[in-house]
Short mmCIF file of C-alpha atoms in Angstrom, two decimals:
data_model
loop_
_atom_site.label_atom_id
_atom_site.label_comp_id
_atom_site.label_asym_id
_atom_site.label_seq_id
_atom_site.Cartn_x
_atom_site.Cartn_y
_atom_site.Cartn_z
CA MET A 28 111.07 122.76 52.80
CA ASP A 29 108.77 125.78 53.00
CA SER A 30 106.29 123.80 55.09
CA LEU A 31 109.09 122.77 57.51
CA GLU A 32 110.18 126.40 57.91
CA THR A 33 106.57 127.43 58.43
CA ASN A 34 106.07 124.74 61.08
CA GLY A 35 109.29 125.88 62.80
CA GLU A 36 108.10 129.48 62.88
CA VAL A 37 104.75 128.37 64.33
CA ARG A 38 106.52 126.37 67.03
CA GLN A 39 108.76 129.37 67.86
CA ARG A 40 105.73 131.64 68.16
CA LYS A 41 104.00 129.10 70.40
CA ASP A 42 107.12 128.81 72.53
CA LYS A 43 107.34 132.60 72.82
CA LYS A 44 103.66 132.78 73.76
CA ASN A 45 104.17 130.09 76.39
CA GLU A 46 107.22 131.93 77.75
CA ILE A 47 105.26 135.20 77.94
CA SER A 48 102.34 133.38 79.53
CA ASN A 49 104.64 131.77 82.11
CA ILE A 50 106.26 135.16 82.89
CA ASN A 51 102.83 136.76 83.29
CA ASP A 52 101.72 133.90 85.57
CA LYS A 53 104.88 134.33 87.65
CA ASP A 54 104.29 138.11 87.85
CA LEU A 55 100.70 137.56 88.95
CA LYS A 56 101.82 135.04 91.57
CA THR A 57 104.51 137.44 92.77
CA LYS A 58 101.96 140.28 93.03
CA ASP A 59 99.49 138.04 94.88
CA GLU A 60 102.22 136.89 97.27
CA LYS A 61 103.30 140.52 97.82
CA LYS A 62 99.70 141.55 98.53
CA LYS A 63 99.29 138.72 101.04
CA SER A 64 102.62 139.60 102.67
CA ASN A 65 101.70 143.30 102.88
CA GLY A 66 98.27 142.44 104.26
CA LYS A 67 99.94 140.29 106.93
CA VAL A 68 102.32 143.15 107.86
CA ILE A 69 99.41 145.60 108.22
CA GLY A 70 97.55 143.07 110.38
CA LEU A 71 100.60 142.65 112.63
CA ILE A 72 101.01 146.44 112.93
CA PHE A 73 97.34 146.65 113.94
CA LEU A 74 98.10 144.11 116.70
CA SER A 75 101.24 146.04 117.73
CA ILE A 76 99.36 149.35 118.06
CA LEU A 77 96.54 147.59 119.93
CA LEU A 78 98.98 146.09 122.46
CA ASP A 79 100.60 149.51 122.89
CA LEU A 80 97.30 151.32 123.42
CA LEU A 81 95.93 148.69 125.82
CA ALA A 82 99.03 149.29 127.95
CA PHE A 83 98.95 153.10 127.49
CA THR A 84 95.26 153.59 128.36
CA MET A 85 95.38 151.36 131.44
CA ILE A 86 96.49 154.31 133.56
CA LEU A 87 93.73 156.75 132.50
CA PRO A 88 91.02 155.82 135.06
CA LEU A 89 93.65 155.45 137.78
CA LEU A 90 95.07 158.99 137.64
CA PRO A 91 92.75 160.51 140.32
CA SER A 92 93.52 157.64 142.73
CA LEU A 93 97.23 157.79 141.92
CA LEU A 94 97.26 161.49 142.71
CA ASP A 95 95.42 160.83 145.98
CA TYR A 96 98.09 158.23 146.82
CA TYR A 97 100.94 160.68 146.19
CA ASP A 98 99.04 163.45 147.98
CA LYS A 99 98.87 161.32 151.15
CA LYS A 100 102.56 160.47 150.87
CA GLU A 101 104.00 163.82 149.78
CA GLY A 102 101.29 166.43 150.29
CA ASN A 103 102.99 168.05 153.28
CA SER A 104 106.58 167.87 152.02
CA ASN A 105 108.61 170.04 149.68
CA THR A 106 108.62 167.80 146.58
CA LEU A 107 107.82 167.92 142.87
CA TYR A 108 104.25 166.90 143.70
CA THR A 109 103.62 169.90 145.97
CA TRP A 110 105.21 172.28 143.45
CA LEU A 111 102.94 171.04 140.64
CA LEU A 112 99.92 171.02 142.96
CA HIS A 113 100.51 174.68 143.84
CA ALA A 114 100.80 175.53 140.12
CA VAL A 115 97.44 173.80 139.45
CA GLN A 116 95.85 175.59 142.41
CA ARG A 117 97.05 178.96 141.07
CA PHE A 118 95.45 178.07 137.71
CA GLN A 119 92.22 177.17 139.55
CA LYS A 120 92.12 180.51 141.35
CA LEU A 121 92.86 182.39 138.14
CA THR A 122 90.05 180.69 136.19
CA GLY A 123 87.56 180.03 138.99
CA ALA A 124 87.56 176.23 138.61
CA PRO A 125 86.07 174.38 141.62
CA ASP A 126 88.39 172.39 143.91
CA ARG A 127 86.74 169.07 142.98
CA PHE A 128 88.23 169.35 139.47
CA SER A 129 91.81 169.73 140.69
CA SER A 130 92.60 166.07 139.90
CA VAL A 131 91.29 166.51 136.33
CA LEU A 132 93.42 169.63 135.84
CA PHE A 133 96.40 167.86 137.43
CA GLY A 134 95.94 164.96 135.02
CA GLY A 135 95.61 167.45 132.17
CA ALA A 136 98.95 169.02 133.09
CA LEU A 137 100.64 165.60 133.03
CA GLY A 138 98.91 164.83 129.71
CA SER A 139 100.18 168.12 128.24
CA MET A 140 103.74 167.23 129.30
CA TYR A 141 103.37 163.81 127.65
CA SER A 142 102.06 165.36 124.41
CA PHE A 143 104.78 168.03 124.38
CA LEU A 144 107.48 165.33 124.56
CA GLN A 145 105.87 163.58 121.58
CA PHE A 146 106.01 166.90 119.75
CA LEU A 147 109.79 167.00 120.29
CA THR A 148 110.62 163.43 119.28
CA SER A 149 108.14 162.32 116.58
CA PRO A 150 109.63 164.21 113.58
CA ILE A 151 113.22 163.32 114.55
CA VAL A 152 112.44 159.61 114.93
CA GLY A 153 110.41 159.66 111.70
CA SER A 154 113.34 161.09 109.73
CA LEU A 155 115.76 158.63 111.36
CA SER A 156 113.50 155.80 110.22
CA ASP A 157 113.68 157.13 106.63
CA ALA A 158 117.48 156.85 106.87
CA TYR A 159 118.01 153.69 108.95
CA GLY A 160 114.78 151.72 108.54
CA ARG A 161 111.47 151.49 110.39
CA LYS A 162 112.11 148.37 112.47
CA PRO A 163 115.19 149.45 114.51
CA MET A 164 113.61 152.82 115.42
CA LEU A 165 110.30 151.13 116.27
CA LEU A 166 112.09 148.69 118.59
CA ILE A 167 113.95 151.53 120.35
CA CYS A 168 110.62 153.31 120.98
CA LEU A 169 108.92 150.14 122.25
CA LEU A 170 111.82 149.39 124.60
CA GLY A 171 111.52 152.94 125.96
CA ILE A 172 107.78 152.43 126.53
CA ALA A 173 108.44 149.12 128.32
CA LEU A 174 111.00 150.89 130.52
CA SER A 175 108.44 153.59 131.40
CA HIS A 176 105.91 150.95 132.51
CA GLY A 177 108.61 149.17 134.49
CA LEU A 178 109.48 152.41 136.31
CA TRP A 179 105.79 153.06 136.99
CA SER A 180 105.51 149.68 138.73
CA TYR A 181 108.27 150.80 141.17
CA ALA A 182 107.20 154.46 141.45
CA SER A 183 107.06 154.87 145.22
CA THR A 184 107.58 158.65 144.76
CA PHE A 185 105.83 161.13 142.51
CA SER A 186 109.18 162.16 140.97
CA LEU A 187 109.80 158.58 139.81
CA PHE A 188 106.26 158.41 138.43
CA VAL A 189 106.84 161.62 136.44
CA LEU A 190 110.16 160.21 135.18
CA ALA A 191 108.28 157.13 133.95
CA ARG A 192 105.78 159.37 132.11
CA PHE A 193 108.67 161.47 130.76
CA ILE A 194 110.39 158.41 129.23
CA GLY A 195 107.04 157.18 127.90
CA GLY A 196 106.37 160.53 126.19
CA LEU A 197 109.82 160.59 124.58
CA SER A 198 109.25 157.04 123.27
CA LYS A 199 105.74 157.57 121.91
CA ALA A 200 106.90 158.09 118.31
CA ASN A 201 106.09 154.39 117.79
CA VAL A 202 102.60 155.34 116.58
CA SER A 203 103.85 157.52 113.68
CA LEU A 204 106.44 154.82 112.86
CA SER A 205 103.69 152.19 112.77
CA MET A 206 101.74 154.41 110.38
CA ALA A 207 104.86 154.70 108.21
CA VAL A 208 105.06 150.88 108.09
CA VAL A 209 101.40 150.79 107.00
CA THR A 210 102.12 153.27 104.17
CA ASP A 211 105.16 151.21 103.09
CA ALA A 212 103.08 148.06 102.95
CA SER A 213 100.14 149.59 101.07
CA ASP A 214 99.45 151.44 97.84
CA GLU A 215 97.18 154.40 97.07
CA LYS A 216 94.15 152.12 96.82
CA THR A 217 94.67 150.36 100.15
CA ARG A 218 96.35 153.10 102.23
CA ALA A 219 93.11 154.53 103.61
CA ARG A 220 92.09 151.02 104.74
CA GLY A 221 95.40 150.62 106.54
CA MET A 222 94.95 153.96 108.33
CA ALA A 223 91.39 152.95 109.24
CA LEU A 224 92.81 149.84 110.92
CA VAL A 225 95.12 152.10 112.93
CA GLY A 226 92.05 154.13 113.95
CA LEU A 227 90.25 150.89 114.86
CA ALA A 228 93.15 149.91 117.13
CA PHE A 229 92.83 153.30 118.86
CA SER A 230 89.09 152.82 119.39
CA ILE A 231 89.45 149.30 120.82
CA GLY A 232 92.41 150.37 122.96
CA PHE A 233 90.51 153.29 124.46
CA ILE A 234 87.48 151.07 125.14
CA VAL A 235 89.20 148.04 126.68
CA GLY A 236 92.37 149.58 128.20
CA PRO A 237 90.74 151.86 130.82
CA LEU A 238 88.32 149.10 131.85
CA ALA A 239 91.25 146.68 132.24
CA GLY A 240 93.21 149.23 134.29
CA ALA A 241 90.25 149.79 136.63
CA TRP A 242 89.73 146.03 136.98
CA PHE A 243 93.38 145.31 137.81
CA ALA A 244 93.43 148.13 140.38
CA LYS A 245 90.19 147.16 142.14
CA ASN A 246 90.31 146.31 145.85
CA THR A 247 93.69 148.05 146.10
CA ASP A 248 94.24 150.01 149.30
CA LEU A 249 95.65 153.53 148.88
CA SER A 250 97.85 152.92 151.90
CA SER A 251 99.60 149.96 150.22
CA GLY A 252 103.30 150.24 149.43
CA LEU A 253 103.08 150.76 145.65
CA TRP A 254 99.58 151.76 144.56
CA GLY A 255 99.00 150.83 140.92
CA GLU A 256 101.70 148.17 140.84
CA ARG A 257 99.41 145.47 139.40
CA PRO A 258 98.11 147.50 136.41
CA ALA A 259 101.66 148.76 135.79
CA LEU A 260 103.02 145.20 135.65
CA TYR A 261 100.25 144.14 133.27
CA ALA A 262 101.05 147.16 131.08
CA LEU A 263 104.71 146.11 131.19
CA SER A 264 103.85 142.57 130.10
CA LEU A 265 101.84 143.91 127.14
CA SER A 266 104.77 146.16 126.16
CA LEU A 267 107.26 143.27 126.30
CA ALA A 268 104.89 141.15 124.19
CA ASN A 269 104.84 144.04 121.69
CA VAL A 270 108.66 144.11 121.59
CA ALA A 271 108.69 140.36 120.89
CA LEU A 272 106.04 140.74 118.17
CA VAL A 273 108.01 143.41 116.31
CA THR A 274 111.35 141.61 116.79
CA PHE A 275 110.30 138.20 115.48
CA PHE A 276 107.33 138.73 113.18
CA ILE A 277 107.33 142.21 111.59
CA PRO A 278 109.86 142.60 108.75
CA GLU A 279 111.66 145.76 107.66
CA THR A 280 109.38 147.50 105.15
CA LEU A 281 111.77 150.20 103.86
CA SER A 282 114.48 148.61 101.71
CA LYS A 283 118.00 150.07 101.75
CA ASP A 284 117.76 151.36 98.16
CA LYS A 285 114.74 153.51 99.12
CA ARG A 286 116.27 155.15 102.19
CA THR A 287 117.37 158.78 102.35
CA PRO A 288 120.74 159.69 103.91
CA LEU A 289 120.48 161.86 107.00
CA SER A 290 123.13 164.17 108.41
CA LEU A 291 121.96 165.93 111.56
CA SER A 292 123.32 169.33 112.53
CA LEU A 293 122.22 172.13 114.84
CA SER A 294 120.70 174.11 111.97
CA LYS A 295 118.84 171.05 110.66
CA ALA A 296 117.55 170.24 114.15
CA ILE A 297 115.39 173.36 113.88
CA ASP A 298 113.46 171.63 111.09
CA PHE A 299 112.34 169.02 113.60
CA ILE A 300 111.35 171.16 116.60
CA SER A 301 110.29 174.54 115.21
CA PRO A 302 106.49 174.68 114.71
CA TRP A 303 107.01 177.01 111.74
CA HIS A 304 109.35 174.52 110.02
CA LEU A 305 107.08 171.61 110.94
CA LEU A 306 104.12 173.36 109.32
CA ARG A 307 106.21 173.77 106.17
CA PHE A 308 107.49 170.14 106.35
CA THR A 309 111.05 171.34 105.67
CA ALA A 310 112.48 168.09 107.09
CA VAL A 311 110.91 166.15 104.21
CA LYS A 312 113.24 166.00 101.22
CA ASN A 313 112.60 165.80 97.47
CA LEU A 314 109.11 167.30 97.50
CA THR A 315 107.72 169.07 94.45
CA ALA A 316 106.42 172.62 94.84
CA HIS A 317 102.83 171.33 94.68
CA GLN A 318 103.43 168.57 97.25
CA SER A 319 105.10 171.05 99.61
CA LYS A 320 102.17 173.46 99.26
CA VAL A 321 99.57 170.72 99.88
CA LEU A 322 101.43 169.37 102.93
CA SER A 323 101.83 172.86 104.41
CA ARG A 324 98.11 173.58 104.06
CA LEU A 325 97.20 170.13 105.35
CA GLY A 326 99.55 170.52 108.34
CA LEU A 327 97.92 173.84 109.27
CA ILE A 328 94.43 172.34 108.92
CA TYR A 329 95.47 169.36 111.06
CA PHE A 330 96.95 171.60 113.77
CA ILE A 331 93.98 174.02 114.00
CA TYR A 332 91.51 171.13 114.04
CA LEU A 333 93.30 169.18 116.80
CA PHE A 334 94.08 172.30 118.84
CA ILE A 335 90.40 173.22 119.17
CA TYR A 336 89.05 169.66 119.10
CA SER A 337 91.35 168.31 121.85
CA GLY A 338 90.51 171.23 124.14
CA LEU A 339 86.76 170.82 123.71
CA GLU A 340 87.07 167.03 124.09
CA PHE A 341 88.97 167.49 127.37
CA THR A 342 86.32 169.79 128.87
CA ILE A 343 83.41 167.42 128.10
CA THR A 344 84.14 165.66 131.42
CA PHE A 345 83.70 169.02 133.20
CA LEU A 346 80.34 169.57 131.49
CA THR A 347 78.90 166.10 132.13
CA HIS A 348 79.95 166.15 135.80
CA HIS A 349 79.26 169.82 136.58
CA THR A 350 76.01 170.29 134.62
CA PHE A 351 74.53 166.78 134.37
CA GLY A 352 75.90 165.28 137.59
CA TYR A 353 77.48 162.28 135.84
CA THR A 354 79.44 159.97 138.10
CA ALA A 355 82.79 158.48 137.00
CA MET A 356 80.95 155.27 136.03
CA GLN A 357 78.41 157.18 133.91
CA GLN A 358 81.23 159.04 132.19
CA GLY A 359 82.95 155.73 131.54
CA LYS A 360 79.78 154.37 129.93
CA MET A 361 79.48 157.54 127.85
CA PHE A 362 82.99 157.15 126.44
CA LEU A 363 82.32 153.43 125.93
CA VAL A 364 79.35 154.27 123.65
CA ILE A 365 81.47 156.81 121.74
CA GLY A 366 84.28 154.26 121.37
CA LEU A 367 81.91 151.53 120.13
CA ILE A 368 80.44 153.84 117.45
CA MET A 369 83.96 154.73 116.29
CA ALA A 370 85.09 151.09 116.30
CA VAL A 371 82.13 149.98 114.19
CA LEU A 372 82.73 152.76 111.65
CA GLN A 373 86.51 152.25 111.49
CA GLY A 374 86.18 148.48 111.25
CA GLY A 375 83.50 148.75 108.56
CA ALA A 376 83.08 151.85 106.41
CA ALA A 377 86.50 153.44 106.89
CA ARG A 378 88.35 150.24 105.89
CA ARG A 379 86.59 150.21 102.52
CA LEU A 380 87.62 153.73 101.54
CA SER A 381 89.71 154.40 98.45
CA ALA A 382 92.18 157.30 98.27
CA ARG A 383 89.47 159.60 96.88
CA GLY A 384 86.99 158.19 99.39
CA ALA A 385 89.36 159.02 102.26
CA GLU A 386 89.63 162.61 101.03
CA ARG A 387 85.84 162.97 100.87
CA ALA A 388 85.45 161.34 104.30
CA ALA A 389 88.01 163.73 105.83
CA LYS A 390 86.12 166.73 104.44
CA LEU A 391 82.78 165.41 105.69
CA ALA A 392 84.26 164.67 109.14
CA LEU A 393 85.59 168.22 109.50
CA ILE A 394 82.23 169.64 108.37
CA LEU A 395 80.40 167.54 111.01
CA THR A 396 82.72 168.53 113.88
CA PRO A 397 81.42 172.13 114.36
CA PHE A 398 77.84 170.80 114.39
CA SER A 399 78.74 168.27 117.08
CA PHE A 400 80.09 170.94 119.42
CA ILE A 401 77.29 173.43 118.73
CA CYS A 402 74.91 170.67 119.92
CA VAL A 403 77.02 170.35 123.09
CA ALA A 404 76.81 174.16 123.47
CA PHE A 405 72.98 173.91 123.44
CA ALA A 406 73.26 171.15 126.07
CA ALA A 407 75.08 173.62 128.35
CA ILE A 408 72.10 176.04 128.25
CA GLN A 409 69.48 175.62 130.98
CA ARG A 410 66.53 175.88 128.59
CA PRO A 411 67.75 175.14 125.04
CA PRO A 412 65.42 175.34 122.01
CA ILE A 413 63.41 172.35 120.72
CA PHE A 414 65.07 169.53 122.76
CA SER A 415 66.10 168.96 126.35
CA PRO A 416 69.76 169.49 127.35
CA LEU A 417 70.34 165.72 127.61
CA VAL A 418 69.07 165.14 124.04
CA TRP A 419 71.32 167.93 122.74
CA LEU A 420 74.26 166.41 124.63
CA TRP A 421 73.84 162.96 123.12
CA ALA A 422 73.15 164.37 119.64
CA GLY A 423 76.49 166.19 119.93
CA LEU A 424 78.30 163.10 121.26
CA VAL A 425 77.03 160.90 118.41
CA LEU A 426 78.10 163.48 115.80
CA PHE A 427 81.40 163.76 117.69
CA ALA A 428 81.94 159.98 117.38
CA LEU A 429 80.99 159.98 113.67
CA SER A 430 83.43 162.77 112.81
CA THR A 431 86.26 161.48 115.03
CA ALA A 432 86.08 158.03 113.40
CA PHE A 433 87.25 159.49 110.07
CA ALA A 434 88.99 162.84 110.63
CA VAL A 435 92.54 162.03 111.76
CA SER A 436 93.00 158.70 109.98
CA CYS A 437 91.74 160.09 106.65
CA MET A 438 93.82 163.29 106.89
CA THR A 439 96.86 161.13 107.69
CA ALA A 440 96.20 158.93 104.65
CA LEU A 441 95.84 162.10 102.57
CA ALA A 442 99.22 163.42 103.79
CA THR A 443 101.07 160.20 102.91
CA THR A 444 100.01 160.45 99.26
CA GLN A 445 102.11 163.63 98.94
CA ALA A 446 105.49 161.95 99.62
CA ALA A 447 107.47 159.02 98.26
CA GLY A 448 108.24 156.00 100.45
CA ALA A 449 111.60 157.40 101.56
CA GLY A 450 109.98 160.55 102.96
CA ARG A 451 106.84 159.18 104.57
CA GLY A 452 108.44 158.67 107.95
CA ALA A 453 109.35 162.37 108.07
CA VAL A 454 105.85 163.38 106.88
CA LEU A 455 104.09 161.25 109.48
CA GLY A 456 106.55 162.32 112.19
CA ALA A 457 105.96 166.00 111.45
CA LEU A 458 102.19 165.49 111.31
CA ARG A 459 102.21 163.55 114.58
CA SER A 460 104.38 166.24 116.15
CA LEU A 461 101.95 168.99 115.14
CA GLY A 462 99.09 166.93 116.59
CA ALA A 463 101.00 166.41 119.84
CA LEU A 464 101.68 170.15 120.16
CA ALA A 465 97.99 170.86 119.56
CA ARG A 466 97.00 168.29 122.21
CA ALA A 467 99.51 169.78 124.67
CA ALA A 468 98.20 173.37 124.38
CA GLY A 469 94.51 172.87 123.47
CA PRO A 470 93.23 171.48 126.81
CA LEU A 471 94.99 174.21 128.81
CA LEU A 472 93.39 177.03 126.78
CA ALA A 473 89.96 175.37 126.65
CA SER A 474 89.99 174.80 130.44
CA ALA A 475 90.81 178.46 131.05
CA VAL A 476 88.01 179.66 128.73
CA TYR A 477 85.57 177.11 130.18
CA TRP A 478 85.95 178.29 133.79
CA CYS A 479 86.25 181.99 132.91
CA SER A 480 83.41 182.28 130.36
CA GLY A 481 81.21 179.21 130.84
CA ALA A 482 80.53 176.01 128.92
CA ALA A 483 78.07 177.43 126.35
CA THR A 484 80.49 180.21 125.35
CA THR A 485 83.44 177.77 125.13
CA TYR A 486 81.66 175.32 122.82
CA THR A 487 80.09 178.07 120.71
CA ILE A 488 83.44 179.79 120.11
CA GLY A 489 85.11 176.41 119.51
CA SER A 490 82.53 175.31 116.95
CA ILE A 491 82.84 178.64 115.07
CA VAL A 492 86.65 178.33 114.92
CA LEU A 493 86.32 174.70 113.74
CA ILE A 494 84.55 175.96 110.60
CA LEU A 495 87.94 177.33 109.46
CA PRO A 496 89.78 173.98 109.03
CA ALA A 497 86.66 172.48 107.42
CA VAL A 498 86.53 175.26 104.79
CA MET A 499 90.29 175.06 104.24
CA LEU A 500 90.16 171.29 103.62
CA VAL A 501 87.17 171.56 101.26
CA ARG A 502 89.07 174.16 99.22
CA LEU A 503 92.36 172.22 99.24
CA LYS A 504 93.35 170.83 95.84
CA THR A 505 95.49 167.75 96.37
CA HIS A 506 95.97 166.83 92.70
#
């Protein structure tokens, strides 16, 4: 009898062990399936951002020719074009910029408008996605972008072209939403890799997109009815393909139980558009005191860095053309080399970073940035020490590419670790908004300093100021 009871107990233990083993196997399978599913989502988001950026960057090399087209059509009439042209000409006279750079300054003004609109919408759309899900808000943004490209293809007047850019700027919160999807579909170990993929999409987009735009617009006569119609239609087709991709293949990544209710009011709207409130991330709910402090410091670092960086980046085209006599093709090759370096780094080293690795990479990137621009400052001197101006220029550009490959993506990954899933849309929206504001104001200030004080002074002052965000990030304690 005792032996029977003993055998029964042994069988029960074996059964329990088998049950536990089966449960563990199921859990492991579930985790593996979840990892594969999340990896697939991140890959699809990479493709979505790439399609968006290929369409977005197609217009960049065409802006001077587009402005020439509208100048011929509307230059002698009282239209929006002539009003903006007179404003740019007043800025030229004030700063002493030569007439041949009017198209660059004109394009910079349009770019500042585009960035300012992103500043207004990114935090609002990010918070709406925390309440109603990522996918519906992402689709609304992508439909707006498609509409903007459609309007561009029919923009026979400058006013209609500006309206197309206006709608595109309002809809550009899709990038911060895509980053929010990446954070939803990743954990602390894989988040930096996901953000590196986003950076890789940017690098490829900015390499291929402008070349594609120039190719589609070749052999087009400025006197034709709608100059730029072909590249606009190709951009529209890419945008519609992106809408289809998100609609049919990308799932909702923020489940209903993880969403945060949102009740908008006039007082709460200030949280989304006031730079002071954005720097404090007041739109993000349920943050601890430490998380709030870290995000506030990180937001300030991000803003100062991009404000100075974007301005100096914008004026590099002035330097290479004015001092080194680079043609548009040579400048295109220069940015191609920079883009290739960034793509290699983001596709290789940056994708392998852990959370701690991303933090270290962000600090190193911000430390390298002042050195890159001080090299460019030496390039602007007629007889610099040790090396020739061209060597100093390319030393600066290589350091610029190395730092740019890691800075924004790693700081973004760092910011997402400070909020739970339900608040990451608001965090990324606020961060993107601060970056857009910096990119709207930075080029205008840098252009004014460049033409008033000279290239060497501009890059020297800029590199000194860029030491501040580097020191602030090194001293920041995130844990």
